Amino acid sequence: MLNFSIVVILSLILISKNLILLNEETLILLCFVTFCWLGFTKLKDSLYADFEIQRKEIEIKFAESFASIVNSLIANLKWQKLFPILITNFGILKQQFTTLSSKMIGQVPAIQNQELQKTYLKKLYFTKRLEEQTSKVISLVLVKKIEKITSLKYFYLTKIKIVPFLCNYKIVLREYIETI
């Protein structure tokens, strides 16, 4: 408190002798310096305590993280010691996989040819069935046409009585019987 009193008395003397001008900037500077000095003296213990708590929390988290990393590394070392053949087995598996892949790539054209043959066989069977069905349809259409022609000839022969059709009637009748 004595230091503060000396500073105030010294400031008043300097202001009265016009060595320090008392204007807005000087008053703002004086207020800021006073605020900083009071903040430092009154709050330094609580700020130190807060920073100390945060430091301890961070230190604990680092210790826990370090412990978990060490445990993970120890577990990895145990697995590597327990299964040393595992790494070589994976290397052998890689070699087997590459040889299998190269053989499969060599067989791909043959497999594709087989697939193409299957699709062409399916298409050929389809065209064969289509041809059979078409021939049946054409046969049925022809039979219907012949039937209509014979019925027309019969009509001309019996109802209209045209002489040239009399001979044709017997021929048509024989043809009709043969088709059935």
Tab-separated table of C-alpha atoms in Angstrom:
chain	number	residue	atom	x	y	z
A	1	MET	CA	0.000	0.000	0.000
A	2	LEU	CA	2.935	2.290	0.696
A	3	ASN	CA	4.184	1.935	-2.877
A	4	PHE	CA	0.796	2.896	-4.215
A	5	SER	CA	0.742	6.019	-2.037
A	6	ILE	CA	4.184	7.055	-3.238
A	7	VAL	CA	3.140	6.590	-6.893
A	8	VAL	CA	0.006	8.705	-6.390
A	9	ILE	CA	1.902	11.539	-4.615
A	10	LEU	CA	4.648	11.484	-7.243
A	11	SER	CA	2.040	11.621	-10.040
A	12	LEU	CA	0.280	14.598	-8.461
A	13	ILE	CA	3.574	16.490	-8.163
A	14	LEU	CA	4.447	15.797	-11.815
A	15	ILE	CA	0.978	16.871	-12.972
A	16	SER	CA	1.146	20.095	-10.945
A	17	LYS	CA	4.532	20.967	-12.481
A	18	ASN	CA	3.086	20.212	-15.975
A	19	LEU	CA	5.601	17.499	-16.629
A	20	ILE	CA	2.728	15.041	-17.332
A	21	LEU	CA	-0.152	16.366	-19.350
A	22	LEU	CA	-3.512	15.184	-18.187
A	23	ASN	CA	-5.573	14.524	-21.314
A	24	GLU	CA	-7.803	11.648	-22.576
A	25	GLU	CA	-4.962	9.450	-23.788
A	26	THR	CA	-3.036	9.791	-20.579
A	27	LEU	CA	-6.145	9.000	-18.516
A	28	ILE	CA	-6.846	5.914	-20.684
A	29	LEU	CA	-3.222	4.801	-20.301
A	30	LEU	CA	-3.394	5.335	-16.555
A	31	CYS	CA	-6.641	3.349	-16.310
A	32	PHE	CA	-5.196	0.498	-18.418
A	33	VAL	CA	-1.993	0.289	-16.364
A	34	THR	CA	-4.028	0.340	-13.156
A	35	PHE	CA	-6.333	-2.389	-14.471
A	36	CYS	CA	-3.393	-4.592	-15.501
A	37	TRP	CA	-1.634	-4.063	-12.161
A	38	LEU	CA	-4.783	-4.792	-10.119
A	39	GLY	CA	-5.647	-7.812	-12.305
A	40	PHE	CA	-2.177	-9.225	-11.895
A	41	THR	CA	-2.012	-8.735	-8.133
A	42	LYS	CA	-5.533	-9.889	-7.296
A	43	LEU	CA	-6.098	-12.675	-9.869
A	44	LYS	CA	-2.682	-14.280	-10.174
A	45	ASP	CA	-3.395	-16.937	-7.529
A	46	SER	CA	-6.741	-18.056	-9.032
A	47	LEU	CA	-5.298	-18.055	-12.594
A	48	TYR	CA	-2.320	-20.072	-11.375
A	49	ALA	CA	-4.677	-22.586	-9.720
A	50	ASP	CA	-6.788	-22.919	-12.920
A	51	PHE	CA	-3.727	-23.403	-15.091
A	52	GLU	CA	-2.346	-25.943	-12.628
A	53	ILE	CA	-5.615	-27.969	-12.757
A	54	GLN	CA	-5.606	-27.926	-16.567
A	55	ARG	CA	-1.925	-28.956	-16.602
A	56	LYS	CA	-2.633	-31.922	-14.328
A	57	GLU	CA	-5.605	-33.039	-16.495
A	58	ILE	CA	-3.498	-32.853	-19.650
A	59	GLU	CA	-0.681	-34.721	-17.916
A	60	ILE	CA	-3.090	-37.497	-16.870
A	61	LYS	CA	-4.500	-37.798	-20.400
A	62	PHE	CA	-0.992	-38.022	-21.863
A	63	ALA	CA	-0.059	-40.696	-19.337
A	64	GLU	CA	-3.202	-42.725	-20.135
A	65	SER	CA	-2.606	-42.420	-23.888
A	66	PHE	CA	1.032	-43.426	-23.478
A	67	ALA	CA	0.011	-46.434	-21.379
A	68	SER	CA	-2.541	-47.566	-23.985
A	69	ILE	CA	0.048	-47.219	-26.780
A	70	VAL	CA	2.560	-49.233	-24.740
A	71	ASN	CA	-0.083	-51.929	-24.083
A	72	SER	CA	-0.951	-52.069	-27.779
A	73	LEU	CA	2.728	-52.425	-28.722
A	74	ILE	CA	3.215	-55.172	-26.124
A	75	ALA	CA	0.177	-57.031	-27.519
A	76	ASN	CA	1.581	-56.670	-31.068
A	77	LEU	CA	4.931	-58.053	-29.933
A	78	LYS	CA	3.209	-61.003	-28.258
A	79	TRP	CA	1.272	-61.798	-31.449
A	80	GLN	CA	4.446	-61.574	-33.516
A	81	LYS	CA	6.245	-63.884	-31.100
A	82	LEU	CA	3.329	-66.335	-30.934
A	83	PHE	CA	2.817	-66.560	-34.694
A	84	PRO	CA	6.108	-66.009	-36.540
A	85	ILE	CA	4.979	-68.333	-39.336
A	86	LEU	CA	1.944	-66.180	-40.054
A	87	ILE	CA	3.942	-63.611	-42.046
A	88	THR	CA	5.580	-66.313	-44.174
A	89	ASN	CA	2.211	-68.012	-44.663
A	90	PHE	CA	0.778	-64.758	-45.996
A	91	GLY	CA	3.733	-64.504	-48.378
A	92	ILE	CA	3.103	-68.061	-49.626
A	93	LEU	CA	-0.618	-67.290	-49.895
A	94	LYS	CA	0.217	-64.251	-52.016
A	95	GLN	CA	2.348	-66.378	-54.353
A	96	GLN	CA	-0.407	-68.998	-54.646
A	97	PHE	CA	-2.966	-66.317	-55.359
A	98	THR	CA	-0.834	-64.787	-58.114
A	99	THR	CA	-0.276	-68.203	-59.780
A	100	LEU	CA	-3.985	-68.990	-59.513
A	101	SER	CA	-4.848	-65.591	-61.004
A	102	SER	CA	-2.451	-66.080	-63.911
A	103	LYS	CA	-3.907	-69.539	-64.629
A	104	MET	CA	-7.443	-68.158	-64.412
A	105	ILE	CA	-6.534	-65.382	-66.838
A	106	GLY	CA	-5.224	-68.048	-69.221
A	107	GLN	CA	-8.548	-69.922	-68.968
A	108	VAL	CA	-10.767	-66.869	-69.492
A	109	PRO	CA	-10.825	-67.142	-73.329
A	110	ALA	CA	-11.842	-70.821	-73.137
A	111	ILE	CA	-14.592	-69.997	-70.658
A	112	GLN	CA	-15.790	-67.166	-72.881
A	113	ASN	CA	-15.829	-69.541	-75.889
A	114	GLN	CA	-17.936	-71.980	-73.902
A	115	GLU	CA	-20.329	-69.206	-72.953
A	116	LEU	CA	-20.564	-68.106	-76.589
A	117	GLN	CA	-21.209	-71.685	-77.668
A	118	LYS	CA	-23.984	-71.992	-75.098
A	119	THR	CA	-25.640	-68.792	-76.298
A	120	TYR	CA	-25.313	-69.834	-79.955
A	121	LEU	CA	-26.787	-73.252	-79.141
A	122	LYS	CA	-29.706	-71.576	-77.423
A	123	LYS	CA	-30.206	-69.340	-80.452
A	124	LEU	CA	-30.009	-72.335	-82.797
A	125	TYR	CA	-32.591	-74.237	-80.746
A	126	PHE	CA	-34.799	-71.174	-80.811
A	127	THR	CA	-34.507	-70.848	-84.607
A	128	LYS	CA	-35.177	-74.581	-85.000
A	129	ARG	CA	-38.359	-74.315	-82.931
A	130	LEU	CA	-39.322	-71.173	-84.824
A	131	GLU	CA	-38.777	-72.942	-88.137
A	132	GLU	CA	-40.889	-75.907	-87.018
A	133	GLN	CA	-43.682	-73.644	-85.843
A	134	THR	CA	-43.489	-71.612	-89.061
A	135	SER	CA	-43.683	-74.741	-91.180
A	136	LYS	CA	-46.726	-75.885	-89.206
A	137	VAL	CA	-48.388	-72.502	-89.672
A	138	ILE	CA	-47.623	-72.510	-93.409
A	139	SER	CA	-48.988	-76.056	-93.705
A	140	LEU	CA	-52.168	-75.084	-91.906
A	141	VAL	CA	-52.576	-71.983	-94.085
A	142	LEU	CA	-52.069	-74.056	-97.228
A	143	VAL	CA	-54.570	-76.678	-96.056
A	144	LYS	CA	-57.115	-73.931	-95.372
A	145	LYS	CA	-56.510	-72.402	-98.793
A	146	ILE	CA	-56.864	-75.793	-100.516
A	147	GLU	CA	-59.995	-76.447	-98.533
A	148	LYS	CA	-61.469	-73.124	-99.644
A	149	ILE	CA	-60.485	-73.825	-103.247
A	150	THR	CA	-62.109	-77.250	-103.199
A	151	SER	CA	-65.230	-75.894	-101.572
A	152	LEU	CA	-65.381	-73.180	-104.249
A	153	LYS	CA	-64.885	-75.732	-107.006
A	154	TYR	CA	-67.550	-77.896	-105.450
A	155	PHE	CA	-69.859	-74.906	-105.311
A	156	TYR	CA	-69.183	-74.073	-108.970
A	157	LEU	CA	-69.724	-77.714	-109.915
A	158	THR	CA	-72.923	-78.376	-107.982
A	159	LYS	CA	-74.703	-75.068	-107.816
A	160	ILE	CA	-73.624	-73.337	-111.008
A	161	LYS	CA	-73.114	-76.537	-113.074
A	162	ILE	CA	-70.203	-75.472	-115.233
A	163	VAL	CA	-69.016	-78.413	-117.339
A	164	PRO	CA	-65.242	-77.911	-117.235
A	165	PHE	CA	-65.422	-78.118	-113.470
A	166	LEU	CA	-66.992	-81.597	-113.542
A	167	CYS	CA	-63.717	-83.216	-114.438
A	168	ASN	CA	-61.770	-81.022	-112.079
A	169	TYR	CA	-64.062	-81.996	-109.222
A	170	LYS	CA	-62.919	-85.608	-109.292
A	171	ILE	CA	-59.253	-84.604	-109.451
A	172	VAL	CA	-59.610	-82.134	-106.621
A	173	LEU	CA	-61.443	-84.650	-104.503
A	174	ARG	CA	-58.589	-87.136	-104.916
A	175	GLU	CA	-56.018	-84.465	-104.053
A	176	TYR	CA	-57.992	-83.418	-101.028
A	177	ILE	CA	-58.192	-86.985	-99.766
A	178	GLU	CA	-54.413	-87.399	-100.212
A	179	THR	CA	-53.616	-84.259	-98.240
A	180	ILE	CA	-55.670	-85.378	-95.294
